[in-house]
PDB file of C-alpha atoms in Angstrom:
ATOM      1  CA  UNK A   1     -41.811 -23.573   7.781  1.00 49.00           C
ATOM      2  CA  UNK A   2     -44.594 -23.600   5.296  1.00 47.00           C
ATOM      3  CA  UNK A   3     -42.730 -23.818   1.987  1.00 57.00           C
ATOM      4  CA  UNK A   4     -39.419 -25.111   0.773  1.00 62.00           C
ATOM      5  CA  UNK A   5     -37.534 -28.083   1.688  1.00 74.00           C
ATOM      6  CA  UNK A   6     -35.451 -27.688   4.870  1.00 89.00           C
ATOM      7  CA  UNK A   7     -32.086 -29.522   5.200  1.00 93.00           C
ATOM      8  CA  UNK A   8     -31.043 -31.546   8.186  1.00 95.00           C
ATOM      9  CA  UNK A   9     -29.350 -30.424  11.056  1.00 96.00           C
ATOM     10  CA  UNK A  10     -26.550 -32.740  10.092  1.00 97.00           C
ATOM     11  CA  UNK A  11     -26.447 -31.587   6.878  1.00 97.00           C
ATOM     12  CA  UNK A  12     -26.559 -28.347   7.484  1.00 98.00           C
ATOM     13  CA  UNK A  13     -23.933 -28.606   9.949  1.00 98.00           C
ATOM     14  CA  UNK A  14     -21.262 -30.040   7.258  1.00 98.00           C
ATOM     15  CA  UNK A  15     -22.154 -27.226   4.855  1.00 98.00           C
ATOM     16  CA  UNK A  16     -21.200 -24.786   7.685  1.00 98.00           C
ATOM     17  CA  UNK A  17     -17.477 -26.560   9.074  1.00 97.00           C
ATOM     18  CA  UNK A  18     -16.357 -26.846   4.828  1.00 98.00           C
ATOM     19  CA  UNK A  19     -17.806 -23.554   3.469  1.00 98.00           C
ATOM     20  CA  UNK A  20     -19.029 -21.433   6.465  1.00 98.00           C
ATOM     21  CA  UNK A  21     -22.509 -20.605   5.284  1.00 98.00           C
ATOM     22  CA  UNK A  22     -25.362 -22.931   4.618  1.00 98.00           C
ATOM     23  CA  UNK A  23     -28.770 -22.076   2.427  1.00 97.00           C
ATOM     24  CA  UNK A  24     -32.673 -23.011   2.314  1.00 97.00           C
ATOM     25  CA  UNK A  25     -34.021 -21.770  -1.018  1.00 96.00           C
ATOM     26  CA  UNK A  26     -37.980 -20.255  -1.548  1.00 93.00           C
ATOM     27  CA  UNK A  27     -38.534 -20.702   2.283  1.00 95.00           C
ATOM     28  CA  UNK A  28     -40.708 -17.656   2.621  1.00 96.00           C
ATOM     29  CA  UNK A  29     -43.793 -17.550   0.076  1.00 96.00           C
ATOM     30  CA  UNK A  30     -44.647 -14.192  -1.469  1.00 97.00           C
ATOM     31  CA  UNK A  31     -47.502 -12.981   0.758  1.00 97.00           C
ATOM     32  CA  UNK A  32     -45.362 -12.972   3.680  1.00 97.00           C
ATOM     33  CA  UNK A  33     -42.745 -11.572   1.661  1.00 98.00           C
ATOM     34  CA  UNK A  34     -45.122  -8.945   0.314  1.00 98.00           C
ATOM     35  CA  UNK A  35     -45.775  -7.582   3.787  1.00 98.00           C
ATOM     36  CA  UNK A  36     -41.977  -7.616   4.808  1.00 98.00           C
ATOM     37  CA  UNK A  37     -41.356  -5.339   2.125  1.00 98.00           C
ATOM     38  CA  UNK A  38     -43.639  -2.680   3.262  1.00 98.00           C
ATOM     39  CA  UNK A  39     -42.498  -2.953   7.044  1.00 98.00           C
ATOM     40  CA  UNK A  40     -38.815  -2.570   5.596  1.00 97.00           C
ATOM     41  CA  UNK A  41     -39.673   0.237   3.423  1.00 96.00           C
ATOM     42  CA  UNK A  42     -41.815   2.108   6.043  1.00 96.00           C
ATOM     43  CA  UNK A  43     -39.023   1.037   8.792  1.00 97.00           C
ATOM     44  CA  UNK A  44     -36.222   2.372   6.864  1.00 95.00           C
ATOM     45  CA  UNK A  45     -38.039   5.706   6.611  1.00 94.00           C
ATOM     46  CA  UNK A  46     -39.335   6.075  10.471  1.00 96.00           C
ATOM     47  CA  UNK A  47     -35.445   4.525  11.322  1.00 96.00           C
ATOM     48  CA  UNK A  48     -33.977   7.809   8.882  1.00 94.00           C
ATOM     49  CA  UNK A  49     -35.999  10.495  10.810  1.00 95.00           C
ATOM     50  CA  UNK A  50     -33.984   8.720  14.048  1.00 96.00           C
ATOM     51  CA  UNK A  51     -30.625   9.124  11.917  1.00 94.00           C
ATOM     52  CA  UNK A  52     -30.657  12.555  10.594  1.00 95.00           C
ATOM     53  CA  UNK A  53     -32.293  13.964  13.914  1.00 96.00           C
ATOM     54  CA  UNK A  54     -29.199  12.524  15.671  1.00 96.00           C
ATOM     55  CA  UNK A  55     -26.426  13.337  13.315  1.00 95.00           C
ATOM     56  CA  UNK A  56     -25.674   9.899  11.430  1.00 90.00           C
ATOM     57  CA  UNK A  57     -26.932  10.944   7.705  1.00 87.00           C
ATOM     58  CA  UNK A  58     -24.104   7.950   6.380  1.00 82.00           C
ATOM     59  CA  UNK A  59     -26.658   5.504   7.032  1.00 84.00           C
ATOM     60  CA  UNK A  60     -29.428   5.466   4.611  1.00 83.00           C
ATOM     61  CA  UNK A  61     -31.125   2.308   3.352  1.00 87.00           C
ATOM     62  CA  UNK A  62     -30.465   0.655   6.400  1.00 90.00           C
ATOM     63  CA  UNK A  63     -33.107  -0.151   9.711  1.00 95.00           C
ATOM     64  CA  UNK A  64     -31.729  -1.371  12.711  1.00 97.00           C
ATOM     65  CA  UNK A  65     -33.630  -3.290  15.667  1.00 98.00           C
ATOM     66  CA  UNK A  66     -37.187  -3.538  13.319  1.00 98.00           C
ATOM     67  CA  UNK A  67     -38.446  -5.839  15.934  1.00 98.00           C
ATOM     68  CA  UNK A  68     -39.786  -2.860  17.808  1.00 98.00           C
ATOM     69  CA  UNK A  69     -42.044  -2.653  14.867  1.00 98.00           C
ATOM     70  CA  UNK A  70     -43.623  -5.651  15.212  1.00 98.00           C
ATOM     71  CA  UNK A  71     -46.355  -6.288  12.743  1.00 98.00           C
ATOM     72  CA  UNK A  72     -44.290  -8.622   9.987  1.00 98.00           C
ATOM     73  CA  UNK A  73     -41.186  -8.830  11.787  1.00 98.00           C
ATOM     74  CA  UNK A  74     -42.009 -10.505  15.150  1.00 97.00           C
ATOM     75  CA  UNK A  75     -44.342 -12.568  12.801  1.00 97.00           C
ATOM     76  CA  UNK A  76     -41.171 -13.741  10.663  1.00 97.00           C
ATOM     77  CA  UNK A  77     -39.409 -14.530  13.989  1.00 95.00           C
ATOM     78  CA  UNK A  78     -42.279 -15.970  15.662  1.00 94.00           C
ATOM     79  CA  UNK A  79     -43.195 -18.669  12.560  1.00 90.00           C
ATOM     80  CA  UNK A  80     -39.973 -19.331  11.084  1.00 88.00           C
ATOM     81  CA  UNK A  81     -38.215 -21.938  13.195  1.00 86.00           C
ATOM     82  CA  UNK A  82     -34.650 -23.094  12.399  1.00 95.00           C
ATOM     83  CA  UNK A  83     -33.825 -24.234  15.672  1.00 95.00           C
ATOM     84  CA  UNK A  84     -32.784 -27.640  15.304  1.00 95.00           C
ATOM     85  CA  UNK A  85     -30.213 -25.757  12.910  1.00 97.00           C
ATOM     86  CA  UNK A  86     -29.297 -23.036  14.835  1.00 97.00           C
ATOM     87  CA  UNK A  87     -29.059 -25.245  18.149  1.00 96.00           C
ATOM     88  CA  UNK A  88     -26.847 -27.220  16.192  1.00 96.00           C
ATOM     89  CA  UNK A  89     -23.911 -24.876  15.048  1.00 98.00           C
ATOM     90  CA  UNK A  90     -24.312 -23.308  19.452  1.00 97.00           C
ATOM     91  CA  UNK A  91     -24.030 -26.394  20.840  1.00 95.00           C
ATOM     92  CA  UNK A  92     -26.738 -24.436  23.016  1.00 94.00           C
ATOM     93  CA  UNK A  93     -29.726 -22.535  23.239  1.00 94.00           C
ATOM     94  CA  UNK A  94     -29.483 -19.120  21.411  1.00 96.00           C
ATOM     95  CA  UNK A  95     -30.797 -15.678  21.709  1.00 97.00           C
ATOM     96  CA  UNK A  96     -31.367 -12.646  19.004  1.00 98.00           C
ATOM     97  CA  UNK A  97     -28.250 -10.507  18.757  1.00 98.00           C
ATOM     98  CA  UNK A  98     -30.168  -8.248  16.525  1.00 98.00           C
ATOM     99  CA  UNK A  99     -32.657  -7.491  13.790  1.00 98.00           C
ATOM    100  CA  UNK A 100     -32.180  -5.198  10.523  1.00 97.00           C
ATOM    101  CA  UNK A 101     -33.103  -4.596   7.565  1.00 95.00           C
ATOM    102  CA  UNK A 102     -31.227  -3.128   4.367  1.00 92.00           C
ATOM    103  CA  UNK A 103     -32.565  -1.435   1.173  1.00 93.00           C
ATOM    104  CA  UNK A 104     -30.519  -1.360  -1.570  1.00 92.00           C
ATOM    105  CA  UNK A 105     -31.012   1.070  -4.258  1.00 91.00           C
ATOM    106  CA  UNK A 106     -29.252   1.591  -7.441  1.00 89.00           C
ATOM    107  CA  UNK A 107     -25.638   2.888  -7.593  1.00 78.00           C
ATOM    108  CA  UNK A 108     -25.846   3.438  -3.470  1.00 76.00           C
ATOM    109  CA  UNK A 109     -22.681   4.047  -1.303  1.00 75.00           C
ATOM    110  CA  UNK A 110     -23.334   1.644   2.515  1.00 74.00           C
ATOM    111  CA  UNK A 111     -20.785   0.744   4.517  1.00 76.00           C
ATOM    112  CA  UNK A 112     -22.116  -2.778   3.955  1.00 77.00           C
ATOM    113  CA  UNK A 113     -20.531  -2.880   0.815  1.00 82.00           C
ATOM    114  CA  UNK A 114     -16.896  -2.937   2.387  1.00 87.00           C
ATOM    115  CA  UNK A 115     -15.261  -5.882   2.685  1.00 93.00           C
ATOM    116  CA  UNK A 116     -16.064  -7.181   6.789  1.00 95.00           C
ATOM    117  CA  UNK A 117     -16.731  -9.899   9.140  1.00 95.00           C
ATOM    118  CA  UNK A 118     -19.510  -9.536  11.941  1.00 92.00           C
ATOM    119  CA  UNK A 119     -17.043 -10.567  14.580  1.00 93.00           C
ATOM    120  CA  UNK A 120     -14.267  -8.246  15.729  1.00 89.00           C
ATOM    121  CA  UNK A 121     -11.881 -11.176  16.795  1.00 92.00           C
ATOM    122  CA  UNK A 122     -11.503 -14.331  15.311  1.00 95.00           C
ATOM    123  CA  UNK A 123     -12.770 -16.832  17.030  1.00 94.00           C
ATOM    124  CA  UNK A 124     -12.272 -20.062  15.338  1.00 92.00           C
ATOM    125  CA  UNK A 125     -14.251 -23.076  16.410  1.00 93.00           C
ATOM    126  CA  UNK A 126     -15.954 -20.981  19.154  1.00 94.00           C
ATOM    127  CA  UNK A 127     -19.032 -20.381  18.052  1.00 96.00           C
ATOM    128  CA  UNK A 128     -20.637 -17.441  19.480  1.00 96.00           C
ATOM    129  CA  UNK A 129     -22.071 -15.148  16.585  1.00 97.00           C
ATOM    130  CA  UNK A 130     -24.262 -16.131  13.831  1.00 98.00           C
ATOM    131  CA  UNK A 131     -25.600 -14.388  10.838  1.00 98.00           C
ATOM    132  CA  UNK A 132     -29.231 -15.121   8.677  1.00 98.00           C
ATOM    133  CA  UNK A 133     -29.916 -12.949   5.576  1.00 98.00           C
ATOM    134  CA  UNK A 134     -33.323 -13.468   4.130  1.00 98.00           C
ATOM    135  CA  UNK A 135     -33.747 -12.294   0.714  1.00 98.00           C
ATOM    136  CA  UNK A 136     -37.528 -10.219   0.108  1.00 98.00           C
ATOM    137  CA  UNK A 137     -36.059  -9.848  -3.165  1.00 98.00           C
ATOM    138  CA  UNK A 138     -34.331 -11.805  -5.845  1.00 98.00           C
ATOM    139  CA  UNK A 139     -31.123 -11.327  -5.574  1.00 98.00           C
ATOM    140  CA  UNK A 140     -28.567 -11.355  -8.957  1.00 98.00           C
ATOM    141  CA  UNK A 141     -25.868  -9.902 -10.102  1.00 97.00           C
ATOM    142  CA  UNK A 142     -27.212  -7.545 -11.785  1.00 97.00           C
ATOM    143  CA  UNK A 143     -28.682  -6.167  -8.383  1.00 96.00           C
ATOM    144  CA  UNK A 144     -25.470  -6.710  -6.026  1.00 93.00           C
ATOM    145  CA  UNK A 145     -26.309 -10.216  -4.968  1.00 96.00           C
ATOM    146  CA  UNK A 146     -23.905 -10.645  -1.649  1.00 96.00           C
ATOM    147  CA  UNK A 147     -20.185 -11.796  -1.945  1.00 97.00           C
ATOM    148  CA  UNK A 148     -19.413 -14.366   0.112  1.00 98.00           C
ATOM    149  CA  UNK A 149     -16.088 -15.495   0.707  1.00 98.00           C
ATOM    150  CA  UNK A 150     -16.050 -19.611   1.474  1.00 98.00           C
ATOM    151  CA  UNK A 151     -14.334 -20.835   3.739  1.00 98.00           C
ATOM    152  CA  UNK A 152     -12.816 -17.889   5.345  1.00 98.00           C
ATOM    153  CA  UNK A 153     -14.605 -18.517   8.577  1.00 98.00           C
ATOM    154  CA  UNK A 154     -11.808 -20.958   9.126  1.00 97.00           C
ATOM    155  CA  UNK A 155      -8.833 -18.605   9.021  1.00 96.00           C
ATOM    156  CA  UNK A 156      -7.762 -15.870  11.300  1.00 96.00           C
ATOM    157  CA  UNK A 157      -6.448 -13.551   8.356  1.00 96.00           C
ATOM    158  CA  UNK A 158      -8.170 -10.782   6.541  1.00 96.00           C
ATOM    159  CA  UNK A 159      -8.033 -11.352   2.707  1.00 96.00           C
ATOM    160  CA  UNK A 160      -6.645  -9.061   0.293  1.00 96.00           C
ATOM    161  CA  UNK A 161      -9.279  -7.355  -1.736  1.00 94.00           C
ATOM    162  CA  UNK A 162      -8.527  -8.668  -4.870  1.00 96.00           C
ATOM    163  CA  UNK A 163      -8.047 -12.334  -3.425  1.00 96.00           C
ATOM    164  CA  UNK A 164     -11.723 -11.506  -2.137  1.00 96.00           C
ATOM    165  CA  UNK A 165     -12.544 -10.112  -5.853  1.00 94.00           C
ATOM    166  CA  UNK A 166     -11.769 -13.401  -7.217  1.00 96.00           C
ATOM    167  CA  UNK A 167     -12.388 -15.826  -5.179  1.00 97.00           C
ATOM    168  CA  UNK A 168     -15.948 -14.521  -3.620  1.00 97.00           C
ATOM    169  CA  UNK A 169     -18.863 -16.327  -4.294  1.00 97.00           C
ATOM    170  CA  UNK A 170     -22.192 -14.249  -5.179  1.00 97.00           C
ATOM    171  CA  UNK A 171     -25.185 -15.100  -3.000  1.00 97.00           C
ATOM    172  CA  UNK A 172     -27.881 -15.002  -5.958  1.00 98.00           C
ATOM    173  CA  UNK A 173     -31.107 -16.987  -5.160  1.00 97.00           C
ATOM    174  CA  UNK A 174     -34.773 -15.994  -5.142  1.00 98.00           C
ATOM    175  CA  UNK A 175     -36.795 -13.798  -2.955  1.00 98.00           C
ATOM    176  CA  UNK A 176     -38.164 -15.967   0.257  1.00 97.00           C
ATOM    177  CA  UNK A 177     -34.818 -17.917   0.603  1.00 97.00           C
ATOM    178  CA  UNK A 178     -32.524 -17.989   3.664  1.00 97.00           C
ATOM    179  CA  UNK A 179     -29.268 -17.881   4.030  1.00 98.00           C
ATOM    180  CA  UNK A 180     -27.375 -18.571   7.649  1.00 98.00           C
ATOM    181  CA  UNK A 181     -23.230 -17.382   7.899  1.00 98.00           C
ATOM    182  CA  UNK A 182     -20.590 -17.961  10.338  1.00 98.00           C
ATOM    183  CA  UNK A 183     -20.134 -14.660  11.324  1.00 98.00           C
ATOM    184  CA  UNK A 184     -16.232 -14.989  11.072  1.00 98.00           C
ATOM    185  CA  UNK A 185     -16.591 -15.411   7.134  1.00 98.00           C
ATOM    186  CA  UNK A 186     -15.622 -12.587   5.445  1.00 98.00           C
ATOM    187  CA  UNK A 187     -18.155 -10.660   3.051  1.00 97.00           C
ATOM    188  CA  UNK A 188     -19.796  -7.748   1.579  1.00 94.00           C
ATOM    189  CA  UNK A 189     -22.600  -6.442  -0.017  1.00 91.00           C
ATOM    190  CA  UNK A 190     -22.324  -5.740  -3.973  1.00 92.00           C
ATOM    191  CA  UNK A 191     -23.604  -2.563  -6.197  1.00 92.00           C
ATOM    192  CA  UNK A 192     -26.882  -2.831  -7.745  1.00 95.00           C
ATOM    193  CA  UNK A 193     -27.087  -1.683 -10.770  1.00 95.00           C
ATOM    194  CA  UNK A 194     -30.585  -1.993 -11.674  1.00 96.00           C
ATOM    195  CA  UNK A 195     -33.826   0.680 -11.551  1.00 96.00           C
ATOM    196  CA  UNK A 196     -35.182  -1.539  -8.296  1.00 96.00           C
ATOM    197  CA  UNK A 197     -34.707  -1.931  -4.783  1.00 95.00           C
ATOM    198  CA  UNK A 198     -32.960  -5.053  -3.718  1.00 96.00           C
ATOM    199  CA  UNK A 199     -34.376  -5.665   0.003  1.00 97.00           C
ATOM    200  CA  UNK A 200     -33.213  -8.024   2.911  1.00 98.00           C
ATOM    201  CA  UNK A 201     -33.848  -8.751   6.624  1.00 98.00           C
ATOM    202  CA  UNK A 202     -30.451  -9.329   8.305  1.00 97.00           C
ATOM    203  CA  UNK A 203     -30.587 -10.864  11.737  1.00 98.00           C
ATOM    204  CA  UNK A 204     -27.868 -11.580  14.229  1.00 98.00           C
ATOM    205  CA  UNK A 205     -28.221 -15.239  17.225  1.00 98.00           C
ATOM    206  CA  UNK A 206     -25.677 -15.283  19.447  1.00 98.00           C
ATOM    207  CA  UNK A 207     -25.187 -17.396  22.918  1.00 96.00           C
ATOM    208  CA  UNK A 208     -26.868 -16.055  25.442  1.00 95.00           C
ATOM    209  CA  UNK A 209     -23.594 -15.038  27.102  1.00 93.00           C
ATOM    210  CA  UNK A 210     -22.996 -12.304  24.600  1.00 95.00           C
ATOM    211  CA  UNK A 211     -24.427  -9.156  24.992  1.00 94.00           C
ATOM    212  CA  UNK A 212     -27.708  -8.064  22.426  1.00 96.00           C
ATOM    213  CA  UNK A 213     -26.967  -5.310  20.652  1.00 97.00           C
ATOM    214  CA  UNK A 214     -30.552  -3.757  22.022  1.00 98.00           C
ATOM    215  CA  UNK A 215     -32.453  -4.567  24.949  1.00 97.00           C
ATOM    216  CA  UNK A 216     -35.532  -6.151  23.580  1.00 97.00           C
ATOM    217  CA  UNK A 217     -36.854  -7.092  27.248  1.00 97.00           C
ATOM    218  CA  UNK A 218     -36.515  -3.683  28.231  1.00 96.00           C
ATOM    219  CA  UNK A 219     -38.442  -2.098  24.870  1.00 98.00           C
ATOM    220  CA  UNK A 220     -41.151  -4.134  25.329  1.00 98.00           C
ATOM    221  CA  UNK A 221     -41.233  -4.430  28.889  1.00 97.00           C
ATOM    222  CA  UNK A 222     -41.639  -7.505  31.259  1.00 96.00           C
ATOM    223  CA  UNK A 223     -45.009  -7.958  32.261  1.00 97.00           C
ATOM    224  CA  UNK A 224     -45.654  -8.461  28.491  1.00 97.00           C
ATOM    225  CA  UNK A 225     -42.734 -10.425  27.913  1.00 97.00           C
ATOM    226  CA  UNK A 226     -43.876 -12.901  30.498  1.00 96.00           C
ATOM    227  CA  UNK A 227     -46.933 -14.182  28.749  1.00 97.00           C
ATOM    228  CA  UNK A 228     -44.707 -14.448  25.238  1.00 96.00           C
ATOM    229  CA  UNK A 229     -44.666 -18.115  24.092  1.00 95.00           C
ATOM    230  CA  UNK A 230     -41.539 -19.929  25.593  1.00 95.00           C
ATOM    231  CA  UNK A 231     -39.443 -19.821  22.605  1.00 95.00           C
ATOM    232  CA  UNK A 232     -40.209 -16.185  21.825  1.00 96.00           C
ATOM    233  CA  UNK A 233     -39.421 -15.616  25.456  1.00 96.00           C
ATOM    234  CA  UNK A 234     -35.792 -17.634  25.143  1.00 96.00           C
ATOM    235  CA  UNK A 235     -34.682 -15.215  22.034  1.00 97.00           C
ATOM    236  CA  UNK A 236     -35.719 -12.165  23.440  1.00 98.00           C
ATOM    237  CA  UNK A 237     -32.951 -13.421  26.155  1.00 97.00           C
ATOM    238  CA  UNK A 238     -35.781 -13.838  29.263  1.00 96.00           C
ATOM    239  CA  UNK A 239     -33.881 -16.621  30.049  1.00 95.00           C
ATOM    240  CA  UNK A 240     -30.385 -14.579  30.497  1.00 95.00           C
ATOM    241  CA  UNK A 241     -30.850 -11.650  32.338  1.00 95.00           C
ATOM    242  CA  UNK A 242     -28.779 -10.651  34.651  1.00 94.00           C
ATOM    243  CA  UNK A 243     -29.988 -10.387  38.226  1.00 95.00           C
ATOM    244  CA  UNK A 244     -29.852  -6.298  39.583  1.00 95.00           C
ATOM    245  CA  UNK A 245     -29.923  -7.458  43.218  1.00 97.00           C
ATOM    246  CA  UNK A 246     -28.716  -9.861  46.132  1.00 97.00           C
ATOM    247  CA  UNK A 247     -32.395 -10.945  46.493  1.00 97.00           C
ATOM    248  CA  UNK A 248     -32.342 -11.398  42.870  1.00 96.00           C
ATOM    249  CA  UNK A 249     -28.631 -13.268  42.745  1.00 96.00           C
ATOM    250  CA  UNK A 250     -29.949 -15.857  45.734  1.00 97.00           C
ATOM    251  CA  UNK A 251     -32.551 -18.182  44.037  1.00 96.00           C
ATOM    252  CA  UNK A 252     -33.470 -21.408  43.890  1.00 96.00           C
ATOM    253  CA  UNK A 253     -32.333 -22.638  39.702  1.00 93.00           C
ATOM    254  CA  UNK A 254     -35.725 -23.046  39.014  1.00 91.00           C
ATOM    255  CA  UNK A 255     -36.251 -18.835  39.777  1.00 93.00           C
ATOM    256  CA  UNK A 256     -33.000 -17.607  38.660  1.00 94.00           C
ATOM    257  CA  UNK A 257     -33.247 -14.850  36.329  1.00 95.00           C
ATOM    258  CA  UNK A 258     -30.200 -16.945  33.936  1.00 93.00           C
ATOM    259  CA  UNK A 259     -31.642 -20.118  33.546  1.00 91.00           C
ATOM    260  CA  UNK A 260     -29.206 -23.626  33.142  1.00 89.00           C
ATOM    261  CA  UNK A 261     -28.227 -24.154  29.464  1.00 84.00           C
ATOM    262  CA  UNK A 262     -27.875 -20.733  28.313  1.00 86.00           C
ATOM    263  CA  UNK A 263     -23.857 -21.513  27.665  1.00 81.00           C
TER     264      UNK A 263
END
């Protein structure tokens, strides 16, 4: 990480069991930040051609999977290392779930905005899904900083929406910072209500038993994956595939296509 102060895993870790989300302020210095910005902007747009042309126009100002982009995106995953973290809250080794980005504009309808969890089931002290929103904007109230609701990761029941109206907090902080959520905690995106965009990168670990959301190996293809550093290899879930033949199935552990550890 080349800017900001990074907690410990341990405290990190306590900040997650009492209020379900945990955050590392100005982590991301502008330049990088810069060039996010334009791959979310020009993502958004190539990911809306893909939307319209196959009958989903309720999704605008959102990009999903902008990994297959590349340029800043697989250099934001590829540099910014919270793994001692992350490994932490598994109890394992870890794998992308998925990869979006959202735009925000003023006075915009997104289905982000409704009150939700990114789990369907409750799952308790299971850990198996968990959320990291990093802000490539400032994000206020003014612009529809994210409501968080703390400490509902720990209970099974949805909240009412006016216990969630008052008892939120707002996720306000400055562009660069990183926030990481229990995906059971409830939350939502709020209203901006300013001229500018308010832009994030929202990206999904999971265990490596749970299924991505997109295929990453298959997009960008094996013999390419193979020669990926090891830890860019691990997220990508090289290390959990699932074998498509007997000859595949009997290995020695040391050739298996899901490697010991991925829990």
């Amino acid at each position: 990480m080349p800017s900001g102060e990074i907690k410990s895993a341990p405290d990190f870790l306590r900040e997650m069991r009492t209020q379900g989300w945990s955050r590392f302020d100005s982590v991301v210095p502008e330049p990088e930040l810069k060039q996010l910005r334009a791959a979310l902007d020009d993502a958004c747009a190539q990911c809306r051609e893909v939307q319209l042309r196959n009958g989903l126009p309720n999704t605008e100002g959102t990009a999903h999977h902008v990994l297959v982009f590349e340029g800043p995106f697989m250099d934001f995953l590829t540099r910014y290392s919270l793994d001692a973290q992350i490994e932490a809250f598994f109890q394992s080794q870890y794998i992308l779930n998925s990869f979006g980005a959202v735009v925000t504009h003023k006075d915009a309808a997104s289905y982000a905005m409704n009150l939700h969890r990114d789990v369907r089931t409750f799952t308790g002290e299971l850990k198996l899904i968990l959320n990291m929103l990093v802000m490539l904007d400032d994000f206020t109230l003014e612009n529809g900083a994210t409501h968080l609701l703390t400490g509902s990761h720990a209970r099974p029941d949805r909240p009412s929406p006016e216990a969630f109206a008052r008892d939120s907090d707002r996720l306000t902080g400055k562009a660069g910072t990183i926030c990481l959520f229990d995906s059971n905690l409830w939350h939502a995106a709020g209203q901006n209500r300013t001229d500018t965009p308010r832009r994030a990168i929202t990206l999904t670990f999971s265990k490596a038993m749970i299924k991505p959301q997109f295929d990453f190996i298959r997009f960008f293809g094996e013999e390419r994956v193979v020669k990926m550093e090891p830890r860019l290899r691990q997220m990508l879930g090289w290390d959990a595939r699932v074998p498509a033949s007997l000859d595949e199935w009997y290995q020695p552990v040391e050739r298996r296509l899901y490697k010991p550890g991925q829990d």
